[in-house]
Short mmCIF file of C-alpha atoms in Angstrom, two decimals:
data_model
loop_
_atom_site.label_atom_id
_atom_site.label_comp_id
_atom_site.label_asym_id
_atom_site.label_seq_id
_atom_site.Cartn_x
_atom_site.Cartn_y
_atom_site.Cartn_z
CA MET A 109 -6.05 1.71 -61.13
CA ILE A 110 -6.47 0.35 -57.79
CA HIS A 111 -5.69 2.60 -54.56
CA ILE A 112 -4.82 1.10 -51.29
CA VAL A 113 -5.90 2.92 -48.09
CA THR A 114 -4.87 2.30 -44.42
CA ASP A 115 -5.01 4.26 -41.28
CA SER A 116 -1.94 5.44 -38.87
CA THR A 117 -1.75 2.31 -36.94
CA CYS A 118 0.08 0.39 -39.69
CA ASP A 119 3.87 0.83 -38.17
CA LEU A 120 5.04 1.54 -42.01
CA SER A 121 7.38 4.44 -42.14
CA GLN A 122 6.63 7.80 -43.98
CA GLN A 123 9.17 6.53 -46.34
CA GLU A 124 7.56 3.44 -47.37
CA ILE A 125 4.01 4.63 -47.55
CA GLU A 126 5.21 7.13 -50.07
CA LYS A 127 7.13 4.33 -51.91
CA LEU A 128 4.28 2.09 -52.04
CA ASN A 129 1.78 4.58 -52.88
CA ILE A 130 -0.61 4.15 -49.83
CA HIS A 131 -2.94 6.60 -48.65
CA ILE A 132 -3.40 7.06 -44.81
CA VAL A 133 -6.04 8.42 -42.91
CA PRO A 134 -5.04 9.29 -39.41
CA LEU A 135 -6.50 8.56 -35.99
CA THR A 136 -6.29 11.47 -33.43
CA ILE A 137 -5.18 11.56 -29.63
CA GLN A 138 -6.45 13.64 -27.15
CA ILE A 139 -3.89 14.33 -24.22
CA ASP A 140 -4.85 16.58 -21.20
CA GLY A 141 -7.46 18.37 -23.52
CA LYS A 142 -5.10 18.88 -26.52
CA THR A 143 -5.77 16.91 -29.81
CA TYR A 144 -3.04 15.50 -31.76
CA VAL A 145 -3.42 14.17 -35.02
CA ASP A 146 -1.23 10.80 -35.28
CA ARG A 147 1.95 10.98 -37.39
CA VAL A 148 1.01 14.75 -38.08
CA ASP A 149 1.43 16.50 -34.80
CA VAL A 150 2.96 13.56 -32.56
CA GLU A 151 5.37 11.00 -33.13
CA PRO A 152 5.80 7.34 -31.32
CA GLN A 153 9.00 8.83 -29.26
CA SER A 154 7.55 12.12 -28.31
CA PHE A 155 4.20 10.71 -27.73
CA LEU A 156 5.74 8.52 -24.95
CA THR A 157 7.20 11.28 -23.15
CA LEU A 158 3.90 13.25 -23.39
CA MET A 159 2.20 10.12 -21.88
CA ALA A 160 4.41 9.91 -18.95
CA SER A 161 3.70 13.36 -17.89
CA ALA A 162 -0.04 13.31 -18.68
CA LYS A 163 -2.20 13.90 -15.97
CA GLU A 164 -4.82 11.50 -17.32
CA LEU A 165 -4.67 8.41 -19.75
CA PRO A 166 -4.71 9.81 -23.35
CA LYS A 167 -7.66 8.96 -25.35
CA SER A 168 -7.85 8.12 -29.28
CA SER A 169 -10.44 8.49 -31.72
CA GLN A 170 -11.20 6.86 -35.02
CA PRO A 171 -11.37 9.12 -38.07
CA SER A 172 -14.99 10.45 -38.80
CA PRO A 173 -16.45 8.61 -41.66
CA GLY A 174 -16.46 12.33 -43.50
CA LYS A 175 -12.55 11.92 -43.28
CA PHE A 176 -12.82 8.80 -45.32
CA THR A 177 -15.44 9.78 -47.71
CA GLU A 178 -13.51 13.02 -48.56
CA LEU A 179 -10.39 10.77 -49.55
CA TYR A 180 -12.36 7.81 -51.24
CA ASP A 181 -14.23 10.59 -53.30
CA GLU A 182 -11.12 12.36 -54.32
CA LEU A 183 -9.66 8.69 -55.23
CA GLY A 184 -12.26 7.10 -57.04
CA LYS A 185 -13.47 10.09 -59.14
CA ASN A 186 -12.13 8.78 -62.38
CA GLY A 187 -13.73 5.21 -61.46
CA ASP A 188 -10.63 3.96 -60.00
CA GLN A 189 -11.24 1.28 -57.33
CA ILE A 190 -10.21 1.40 -53.70
CA ILE A 191 -9.30 -1.26 -51.10
CA SER A 192 -9.07 0.24 -47.41
CA ILE A 193 -7.37 -1.97 -45.04
CA HIS A 194 -7.70 -1.02 -41.44
CA MET A 195 -6.54 -2.02 -37.81
CA THR A 196 -8.74 -4.50 -35.91
CA GLY A 197 -12.35 -3.72 -35.37
CA GLY A 198 -12.17 -5.39 -32.17
CA MET A 199 -10.11 -2.59 -30.78
CA SER A 200 -11.37 0.63 -32.72
CA GLY A 201 -14.25 1.88 -34.26
CA THR A 202 -11.88 2.95 -37.27
CA VAL A 203 -13.05 0.11 -39.84
CA GLN A 204 -16.52 1.05 -39.23
CA SER A 205 -16.17 4.52 -40.06
CA ALA A 206 -14.73 3.53 -43.14
CA ARG A 207 -17.64 1.31 -43.94
CA GLN A 208 -20.05 4.02 -43.46
CA ALA A 209 -18.01 6.09 -45.64
CA ALA A 210 -17.92 3.24 -48.54
CA GLU A 211 -21.79 3.30 -48.31
CA ILE A 212 -21.95 7.26 -48.70
CA THR A 213 -19.25 7.47 -51.55
CA GLU A 214 -19.80 7.30 -55.04
CA ALA A 215 -16.38 5.35 -55.37
CA ASP A 216 -16.09 1.57 -55.64
CA VAL A 217 -14.55 0.90 -52.27
CA THR A 218 -13.80 -2.44 -50.61
CA VAL A 219 -12.97 -2.20 -46.74
CA VAL A 220 -11.22 -4.98 -45.02
CA ASP A 221 -10.84 -5.64 -41.42
CA SER A 222 -7.26 -6.51 -41.17
CA ARG A 223 -8.22 -7.99 -37.63
CA TYR A 224 -4.60 -7.03 -36.46
CA ILE A 225 -2.80 -3.87 -35.82
CA ALA A 226 1.03 -2.66 -36.31
CA TRP A 227 3.46 -4.86 -38.59
CA ALA A 228 0.73 -7.45 -38.62
CA LEU A 229 -1.31 -4.96 -40.45
CA ALA A 230 1.55 -3.86 -42.57
CA PHE A 231 2.29 -7.38 -43.78
CA GLN A 232 -1.24 -7.29 -45.34
CA LEU A 233 -0.78 -3.74 -47.07
CA ARG A 234 2.72 -4.75 -48.56
CA GLU A 235 1.04 -7.63 -50.16
CA ALA A 236 -1.64 -5.92 -51.41
CA VAL A 237 0.58 -3.56 -52.97
CA ARG A 238 2.74 -6.26 -54.51
CA LEU A 239 -0.41 -7.59 -56.17
CA ARG A 240 -1.94 -4.35 -57.30
CA ASP A 241 1.42 -3.58 -59.01
CA ALA A 242 1.33 -7.05 -60.64
CA GLY A 243 -1.93 -6.00 -61.88
CA ALA A 244 -4.46 -8.48 -59.89
CA SER A 245 -8.03 -7.68 -59.43
CA VAL A 246 -9.66 -6.22 -56.18
CA GLU A 247 -11.10 -9.73 -55.45
CA GLU A 248 -7.78 -11.43 -56.20
CA ILE A 249 -6.01 -9.02 -53.82
CA VAL A 250 -8.83 -9.14 -50.96
CA ALA A 251 -8.37 -12.89 -51.01
CA ARG A 252 -4.77 -12.71 -50.67
CA VAL A 253 -4.83 -10.34 -47.85
CA ASP A 254 -7.17 -12.78 -46.07
CA GLN A 255 -4.43 -15.46 -46.47
CA VAL A 256 -2.04 -13.56 -45.09
CA ARG A 257 -4.21 -12.70 -42.14
CA GLN A 258 -4.77 -16.64 -41.52
CA ASN A 259 -0.96 -17.17 -41.65
CA THR A 260 -0.07 -13.98 -39.32
CA ARG A 261 0.49 -14.06 -35.36
CA LEU A 262 0.50 -11.11 -32.97
CA PHE A 263 1.59 -11.32 -29.43
CA VAL A 264 1.55 -8.02 -27.08
CA VAL A 265 3.49 -8.22 -23.86
CA LEU A 266 2.78 -5.76 -21.10
CA ASP A 267 5.23 -4.47 -18.79
CA THR A 268 2.83 -2.65 -16.71
CA LEU A 269 -1.00 -3.06 -16.32
CA GLU A 270 -1.58 0.64 -15.42
CA ASN A 271 -2.85 1.76 -18.68
CA MET A 272 -4.97 -1.36 -19.12
CA VAL A 273 -6.57 -0.41 -15.74
CA LYS A 274 -6.81 3.47 -16.44
CA GLY A 275 -8.42 2.62 -19.84
CA GLY A 276 -11.00 0.39 -17.80
CA ARG A 277 -9.90 -2.85 -19.66
CA ILE A 278 -9.13 -4.71 -16.56
CA GLY A 279 -10.00 -4.25 -12.94
CA LYS A 280 -7.69 -2.63 -10.40
CA GLY A 281 -7.79 -5.85 -7.84
CA LYS A 282 -6.37 -7.58 -11.02
CA ALA A 283 -3.67 -5.19 -11.67
CA MET A 284 -2.54 -5.28 -8.05
CA PHE A 285 -2.33 -8.85 -8.14
CA GLY A 286 -0.53 -8.65 -11.34
CA SER A 287 2.32 -6.34 -10.10
CA LEU A 288 2.90 -8.14 -6.94
CA LEU A 289 3.71 -11.21 -8.72
CA ASN A 290 5.46 -9.15 -11.18
CA ILE A 291 3.67 -10.81 -13.93
CA LYS A 292 4.32 -9.65 -17.65
CA PRO A 293 0.93 -10.54 -19.43
CA ILE A 294 0.98 -11.95 -22.93
CA GLY A 295 -1.73 -11.54 -25.07
CA SER A 296 -2.57 -12.45 -28.79
CA LEU A 297 -4.60 -10.91 -31.22
CA ASP A 298 -5.74 -13.88 -33.26
CA THR A 299 -9.39 -12.88 -32.64
CA GLY A 300 -8.95 -9.33 -33.40
CA ALA A 301 -9.13 -8.47 -29.64
CA PHE A 302 -6.59 -8.35 -26.67
CA THR A 303 -6.77 -12.22 -25.49
CA PRO A 304 -4.30 -13.13 -22.61
CA VAL A 305 -2.46 -16.26 -23.24
CA SER A 306 0.37 -16.42 -20.73
CA LYS A 307 1.22 -14.93 -17.61
CA PRO A 308 5.02 -15.36 -17.50
CA ARG A 309 7.20 -13.74 -14.29
CA SER A 310 10.20 -12.31 -15.86
CA TYR A 311 11.64 -11.24 -18.89
CA LYS A 312 13.57 -14.15 -19.65
CA GLN A 313 10.32 -16.57 -19.54
CA VAL A 314 8.69 -13.89 -21.83
CA VAL A 315 11.46 -14.66 -24.73
CA LYS A 316 11.29 -18.19 -24.04
CA TYR A 317 7.50 -18.48 -24.50
CA LEU A 318 7.39 -16.19 -27.57
CA PHE A 319 10.28 -18.14 -29.10
CA GLU A 320 8.74 -21.45 -28.62
CA GLN A 321 5.62 -20.12 -30.02
CA PHE A 322 7.67 -18.81 -33.25
CA GLN A 323 9.36 -21.93 -33.69
CA ASN A 324 6.02 -24.12 -33.26
CA ASP A 325 3.91 -21.65 -35.72
CA THR A 326 6.83 -21.75 -38.35
CA ALA A 327 7.88 -25.41 -38.25
CA GLY A 328 8.00 -26.80 -41.87
CA LYS A 329 7.01 -23.27 -43.31
CA THR A 330 8.85 -20.33 -45.09
CA VAL A 331 8.71 -17.12 -42.58
CA LYS A 332 7.83 -14.44 -44.58
CA ALA A 333 7.87 -11.27 -42.18
CA VAL A 334 8.91 -10.80 -38.81
CA GLY A 335 8.04 -7.41 -36.98
CA PHE A 336 8.89 -6.05 -33.51
CA SER A 337 6.64 -2.72 -32.31
CA HIS A 338 7.66 -1.62 -28.87
CA ALA A 339 7.09 1.28 -26.29
CA ASN A 340 10.68 1.22 -25.34
CA GLY A 341 10.45 -2.51 -24.71
CA LEU A 342 13.46 -3.70 -26.78
CA THR A 343 16.23 -4.02 -24.34
CA THR A 344 14.35 -6.06 -21.60
CA MET A 345 12.67 -8.34 -24.03
CA GLY A 346 12.87 -7.42 -28.11
CA THR A 347 16.58 -7.78 -28.53
CA PRO A 348 17.13 -11.18 -26.68
CA LEU A 349 14.03 -12.47 -28.76
CA MET A 350 15.28 -10.95 -32.10
CA GLU A 351 18.67 -12.72 -31.71
CA LEU A 352 17.05 -15.96 -31.20
CA VAL A 353 14.76 -15.40 -34.30
CA LYS A 354 17.77 -14.58 -36.36
CA GLY A 355 19.43 -17.70 -35.37
CA THR A 356 16.68 -19.59 -37.26
CA GLY A 357 18.06 -17.99 -40.34
CA PHE A 358 15.46 -15.17 -40.92
CA THR A 359 17.18 -11.76 -40.54
CA ASN A 360 15.18 -9.30 -42.32
CA ILE A 361 13.24 -8.22 -39.36
CA ASP A 362 11.07 -4.69 -39.42
CA ILE A 363 11.37 -2.98 -35.98
CA THR A 364 9.62 0.32 -34.89
CA LEU A 365 8.51 2.40 -31.98
CA THR A 366 4.68 1.46 -31.34
CA SER A 367 2.08 4.14 -32.71
CA PRO A 368 0.61 6.63 -29.98
CA ILE A 369 -2.83 4.84 -30.75
CA ILE A 370 -1.45 1.37 -29.55
CA SER A 371 0.90 2.61 -26.71
CA THR A 372 -2.02 4.32 -24.92
CA HIS A 373 -3.36 0.76 -24.59
CA THR A 374 -0.37 -1.04 -23.57
CA GLY A 375 1.82 1.57 -21.43
CA PRO A 376 5.23 2.10 -21.58
CA GLY A 377 7.79 -0.91 -21.84
CA ALA A 378 5.29 -3.10 -24.15
CA LEU A 379 6.47 -5.37 -26.80
CA GLY A 380 4.57 -6.36 -30.09
CA PHE A 381 6.06 -9.39 -31.88
CA MET A 382 4.52 -10.29 -35.31
CA TYR A 383 5.18 -12.95 -37.79
CA PHE A 384 3.80 -14.34 -41.12
CA ALA A 385 4.90 -17.68 -42.32
CA GLU A 386 3.14 -20.05 -44.98
#
């Protein structure tokens, strides 16, 4: 038996996690001195409300190696194998914690850095589960997950630069400049970290840029998955872009509110747009 483990940033619903038989190790969030376990004590919508009234920017923490070790020991006690697929190491130490635990546990664990977050991580998990259920080996699953990663794109659009400044990710001067010009920065996660790729000045320009990227990247390919993750950014950018994507013939689109871990960095109004085609 092969077990699939991931973390709480994967955007899959609780229902799908149970259906796919995936194990989640959650991250935690500190807001004004109180600690919340992601997906357990705090949900995406309630978090956005909490964040809006918080005195300072919430801080997220990766699970400890001990948390992973506990789960690995339990899942691997009968000699079962484990594949642990996590959010990008470029944004969090979660995958590092998992690797440390893999060294400690007696269980046979393979840790994978998805290099992504949200639905882009979920695409890899779904494929891993599909292969697991078809009887594939750990090596075959890991190789396929890597292919999925290479054929996935993820874009993040920020509606405000405030959280990036508070989190020390960009300087105050840059943010002021950005808000004066009403810029909606778009970043990609292709390298595993947020890399700015465009600075449109309106929601309309954001939609145009992202749809053009989608068309270029998927030309001559079959679109396998499309996901939208948003911190209340659907009305401004998500819905118009979704209509355009549906117009190309792909309608099975995943939509969810961004996990609190990601919202902390992106701030309110942000949109994540992900797709996988080959």
